[in-house]
Amino acid sequence: MENTGGPASFGEFGKRTLMAGTQTLLRGLSILELIGEGMTSVKTLSETLQVPRSTITRMIHNLVAEGYLYHIPEKGYFLGARLVNLGEKARDQRPLAGIARPFLEALSEQVRDTIHLGAPTDDGTIIYLDKINGSRGFQMRSRVGLTVPIASTGLGKAILMTMDEEEWDHYYDYAMSQKKFQNTGAELKSYPEFFSDLSLSKQRGFTFDDEENEIGIRCVAAPVFANGSSAVAAISISSTLNFMPRERINLLGPVIVRCAQKISRELGWSNEK
C-alpha cells in the first residue's frame, strides 16, 4: 500500500497545535502579570503585548469566566479570587515560606510591627516571600512577589552581610542604577557609609534600613541560613519612624536574630558547624 504521509502530516499538525497552545498559554500568563502590575484596560494590554484587541478581549473573557480575572465596569480588569487561592497555595507549598510562617506569626504578635520574609534571586534583587501586616494602623507598599534591588532593603542587606565584601559594590551599583525607575523618593547611603554599615552588621549579626527603601520606614533584619555561611533568606521587622526610633532598632536586633536562628535550625542549620 502506498504511503500517503498521513502519520507524518498528523505529526506536523500536532506540532503546530502544540506551538499554538503554548503561545496562547504564555499570552494568558502575560496578561495576568500585566494586570497584576496595574494595567487594567484591553487597549493598553493590546499595545503592550502587540496582540490584536480582539484576541486580548477573547482571552480576557475566558479568564473572567474561569475566575482568574474579574471585571469592574468603567474601571477595567483585576486579578480574580482563583488567583488569590492559588497564590496562597503557592506560598504554603514553598518549603522556606511554610517552615518560616509559624515563627513569623509569633514574632508579629510579639512586636506588633510588619514582618517580612525575603529571598535573593539570580538578578541582583530580593523577592518578598511572605508578609504579615502589623497592628499599628499603617500599610507599606511591599507585597508578596515584589522584587527590589537587594542593596536597597534591610532584608537584602541581611543577605549581603553574609557574602564576600568584594561583592558588595556590584549589588550597590545595581541598586543605584534602578533608583530612577522606582520613583519612591528613598535614597541609598553613600557607598563608604553602606560598606561601613554592612561591616558593623557582620559583627552584630543584624542590619537595618533607615528610609533607604521607603520614605518614613525603618526596619531591622537578620539572615536565615540552611547550609553553609551564605544566607538563603532574611526576615525583617518594619515600622514607621515614630514606632521605630533608633534606640528601638538596637533592642529589636537580638529579637530578630533569635527568630532567624529558629527558622535556620528548622532548615537544618547549626551554629556549631
PDB file of N, CA, C and O in Angstrom, residues 7-36:
ATOM      1  N   PRO A   7       0.559   9.744   8.792  1.00  0.00           N
ATOM      2  CA  PRO A   7       1.104   9.935  10.137  1.00  0.00           C
ATOM      3  C   PRO A   7       2.041  11.122  10.227  1.00  0.00           C
ATOM      4  O   PRO A   7       2.031  11.873  11.194  1.00  0.00           O
ATOM      5  N   ALA A   8       2.891  11.313   9.183  1.00  0.00           N
ATOM      6  CA  ALA A   8       3.816  12.449   9.217  1.00  0.00           C
ATOM      7  C   ALA A   8       3.035  13.757   9.207  1.00  0.00           C
ATOM      8  O   ALA A   8       3.356  14.710   9.908  1.00  0.00           O
ATOM      9  N   SER A   9       1.987  13.788   8.358  1.00  0.00           N
ATOM     10  CA  SER A   9       1.178  15.006   8.290  1.00  0.00           C
ATOM     11  C   SER A   9       0.516  15.284   9.628  1.00  0.00           C
ATOM     12  O   SER A   9       0.443  16.416  10.094  1.00  0.00           O
ATOM     13  N   PHE A  10       0.010  14.228  10.265  1.00  0.00           N
ATOM     14  CA  PHE A  10      -0.606  14.393  11.573  1.00  0.00           C
ATOM     15  C   PHE A  10       0.405  14.909  12.583  1.00  0.00           C
ATOM     16  O   PHE A  10       0.101  15.753  13.419  1.00  0.00           O
ATOM     17  N   GLY A  11       1.670  14.387  12.453  1.00  0.00           N
ATOM     18  CA  GLY A  11       2.705  14.837  13.377  1.00  0.00           C
ATOM     19  C   GLY A  11       2.982  16.317  13.232  1.00  0.00           C
ATOM     20  O   GLY A  11       3.130  17.032  14.224  1.00  0.00           O
ATOM     21  N   GLU A  12       3.042  16.800  11.992  1.00  0.00           N
ATOM     22  CA  GLU A  12       3.259  18.229  11.776  1.00  0.00           C
ATOM     23  C   GLU A  12       2.089  19.040  12.305  1.00  0.00           C
ATOM     24  O   GLU A  12       2.262  20.106  12.906  1.00  0.00           O
ATOM     25  N   PHE A  13       0.881  18.522  12.105  1.00  0.00           N
ATOM     26  CA  PHE A  13      -0.303  19.208  12.623  1.00  0.00           C
ATOM     27  C   PHE A  13      -0.263  19.285  14.148  1.00  0.00           C
ATOM     28  O   PHE A  13      -0.569  20.309  14.752  1.00  0.00           O
ATOM     29  N   GLY A  14       0.171  18.154  14.757  1.00  0.00           N
ATOM     30  CA  GLY A  14       0.260  18.131  16.215  1.00  0.00           C
ATOM     31  C   GLY A  14       1.261  19.137  16.744  1.00  0.00           C
ATOM     32  O   GLY A  14       1.024  19.808  17.753  1.00  0.00           O
ATOM     33  N   LYS A  15       2.394  19.262  16.043  1.00  0.00           N
ATOM     34  CA  LYS A  15       3.411  20.227  16.469  1.00  0.00           C
ATOM     35  C   LYS A  15       2.878  21.652  16.387  1.00  0.00           C
ATOM     36  O   LYS A  15       3.100  22.461  17.279  1.00  0.00           O
ATOM     37  N   ARG A  16       2.194  21.943  15.268  1.00  0.00           N
ATOM     38  CA  ARG A  16       1.646  23.295  15.106  1.00  0.00           C
ATOM     39  C   ARG A  16       0.606  23.588  16.177  1.00  0.00           C
ATOM     40  O   ARG A  16       0.539  24.699  16.716  1.00  0.00           O
ATOM     41  N   THR A  17      -0.213  22.580  16.486  1.00  0.00           N
ATOM     42  CA  THR A  17      -1.228  22.757  17.519  1.00  0.00           C
ATOM     43  C   THR A  17      -0.584  22.999  18.880  1.00  0.00           C
ATOM     44  O   THR A  17      -1.015  23.858  19.660  1.00  0.00           O
ATOM     45  N   LEU A  18       0.478  22.240  19.162  1.00  0.00           N
ATOM     46  CA  LEU A  18       1.180  22.396  20.429  1.00  0.00           C
ATOM     47  C   LEU A  18       1.800  23.784  20.547  1.00  0.00           C
ATOM     48  O   LEU A  18       1.720  24.432  21.582  1.00  0.00           O
ATOM     49  N   MET A  19       2.415  24.251  19.457  1.00  0.00           N
ATOM     50  CA  MET A  19       3.030  25.569  19.463  1.00  0.00           C
ATOM     51  C   MET A  19       1.991  26.656  19.667  1.00  0.00           C
ATOM     52  O   MET A  19       2.204  27.614  20.423  1.00  0.00           O
ATOM     53  N   ALA A  20       0.848  26.509  19.001  1.00  0.00           N
ATOM     54  CA  ALA A  20      -0.222  27.492  19.158  1.00  0.00           C
ATOM     55  C   ALA A  20      -0.740  27.498  20.585  1.00  0.00           C
ATOM     56  O   ALA A  20      -1.016  28.555  21.164  1.00  0.00           O
ATOM     57  N   GLY A  21      -0.876  26.300  21.165  1.00  0.00           N
ATOM     58  CA  GLY A  21      -1.342  26.210  22.547  1.00  0.00           C
ATOM     59  C   GLY A  21      -0.361  26.835  23.522  1.00  0.00           C
ATOM     60  O   GLY A  21      -0.766  27.516  24.474  1.00  0.00           O
ATOM     61  N   THR A  22       0.930  26.621  23.285  1.00  0.00           N
ATOM     62  CA  THR A  22       1.955  27.216  24.143  1.00  0.00           C
ATOM     63  C   THR A  22       1.920  28.732  24.049  1.00  0.00           C
ATOM     64  O   THR A  22       2.025  29.437  25.067  1.00  0.00           O
ATOM     65  N   GLN A  23       1.772  29.247  22.823  1.00  0.00           N
ATOM     66  CA  GLN A  23       1.702  30.694  22.630  1.00  0.00           C
ATOM     67  C   GLN A  23       0.498  31.287  23.355  1.00  0.00           C
ATOM     68  O   GLN A  23       0.590  32.337  24.009  1.00  0.00           O
ATOM     69  N   THR A  24      -0.646  30.608  23.275  1.00  0.00           N
ATOM     70  CA  THR A  24      -1.848  31.079  23.957  1.00  0.00           C
ATOM     71  C   THR A  24      -1.648  31.089  25.472  1.00  0.00           C
ATOM     72  O   THR A  24      -2.031  32.042  26.164  1.00  0.00           O
ATOM     73  N   LEU A  25      -1.010  30.029  25.997  1.00  0.00           N
ATOM     74  CA  LEU A  25      -0.759  29.953  27.421  1.00  0.00           C
ATOM     75  C   LEU A  25       0.143  31.096  27.876  1.00  0.00           C
ATOM     76  O   LEU A  25      -0.135  31.766  28.882  1.00  0.00           O
ATOM     77  N   LEU A  26       1.219  31.326  27.133  1.00  0.00           N
ATOM     78  CA  LEU A  26       2.164  32.382  27.505  1.00  0.00           C
ATOM     79  C   LEU A  26       1.514  33.760  27.430  1.00  0.00           C
ATOM     80  O   LEU A  26       1.778  34.620  28.275  1.00  0.00           O
ATOM     81  N   ARG A  27       0.667  33.955  26.431  1.00  0.00           N
ATOM     82  CA  ARG A  27      -0.057  35.228  26.343  1.00  0.00           C
ATOM     83  C   ARG A  27      -0.986  35.410  27.535  1.00  0.00           C
ATOM     84  O   ARG A  27      -1.090  36.499  28.108  1.00  0.00           O
ATOM     85  N   GLY A  28      -1.671  34.332  27.903  1.00  0.00           N
ATOM     86  CA  GLY A  28      -2.568  34.408  29.054  1.00  0.00           C
ATOM     87  C   GLY A  28      -1.820  34.750  30.330  1.00  0.00           C
ATOM     88  O   GLY A  28      -2.271  35.576  31.131  1.00  0.00           O
ATOM     89  N   LEU A  29      -0.657  34.136  30.522  1.00  0.00           N
ATOM     90  CA  LEU A  29       0.149  34.422  31.702  1.00  0.00           C
ATOM     91  C   LEU A  29       0.660  35.864  31.680  1.00  0.00           C
ATOM     92  O   LEU A  29       0.706  36.534  32.718  1.00  0.00           O
ATOM     93  N   SER A  30       1.036  36.336  30.483  1.00  0.00           N
ATOM     94  CA  SER A  30       1.490  37.721  30.358  1.00  0.00           C
ATOM     95  C   SER A  30       0.370  38.692  30.713  1.00  0.00           C
ATOM     96  O   SER A  30       0.602  39.715  31.379  1.00  0.00           O
ATOM     97  N   ILE A  31      -0.840  38.381  30.285  1.00  0.00           N
ATOM     98  CA  ILE A  31      -1.991  39.226  30.630  1.00  0.00           C
ATOM     99  C   ILE A  31      -2.171  39.294  32.139  1.00  0.00           C
ATOM    100  O   ILE A  31      -2.366  40.370  32.716  1.00  0.00           O
ATOM    101  N   LEU A  32      -2.109  38.143  32.808  1.00  0.00           N
ATOM    102  CA  LEU A  32      -2.274  38.110  34.259  1.00  0.00           C
ATOM    103  C   LEU A  32      -1.184  38.928  34.951  1.00  0.00           C
ATOM    104  O   LEU A  32      -1.459  39.671  35.905  1.00  0.00           O
ATOM    105  N   GLU A  33       0.061  38.794  34.490  1.00  0.00           N
ATOM    106  CA  GLU A  33       1.159  39.529  35.102  1.00  0.00           C
ATOM    107  C   GLU A  33       0.984  41.033  34.927  1.00  0.00           C
ATOM    108  O   GLU A  33       1.189  41.809  35.869  1.00  0.00           O
ATOM    109  N   LEU A  34       0.597  41.458  33.724  1.00  0.00           N
ATOM    110  CA  LEU A  34       0.427  42.891  33.471  1.00  0.00           C
ATOM    111  C   LEU A  34      -0.743  43.468  34.254  1.00  0.00           C
ATOM    112  O   LEU A  34      -0.662  44.582  34.775  1.00  0.00           O
ATOM    113  N   ILE A  35      -1.827  42.721  34.346  1.00  0.00           N
ATOM    114  CA  ILE A  35      -2.960  43.185  35.151  1.00  0.00           C
ATOM    115  C   ILE A  35      -2.564  43.249  36.626  1.00  0.00           C
ATOM    116  O   ILE A  35      -2.943  44.163  37.351  1.00  0.00           O
ATOM    117  N   GLY A  36      -1.756  42.281  37.060  1.00  0.00           N
ATOM    118  CA  GLY A  36      -1.262  42.312  38.436  1.00  0.00           C
ATOM    119  C   GLY A  36      -0.401  43.529  38.723  1.00  0.00           C
ATOM    120  O   GLY A  36      -0.313  43.997  39.858  1.00  0.00           O
TER     121      GLY A  36
END
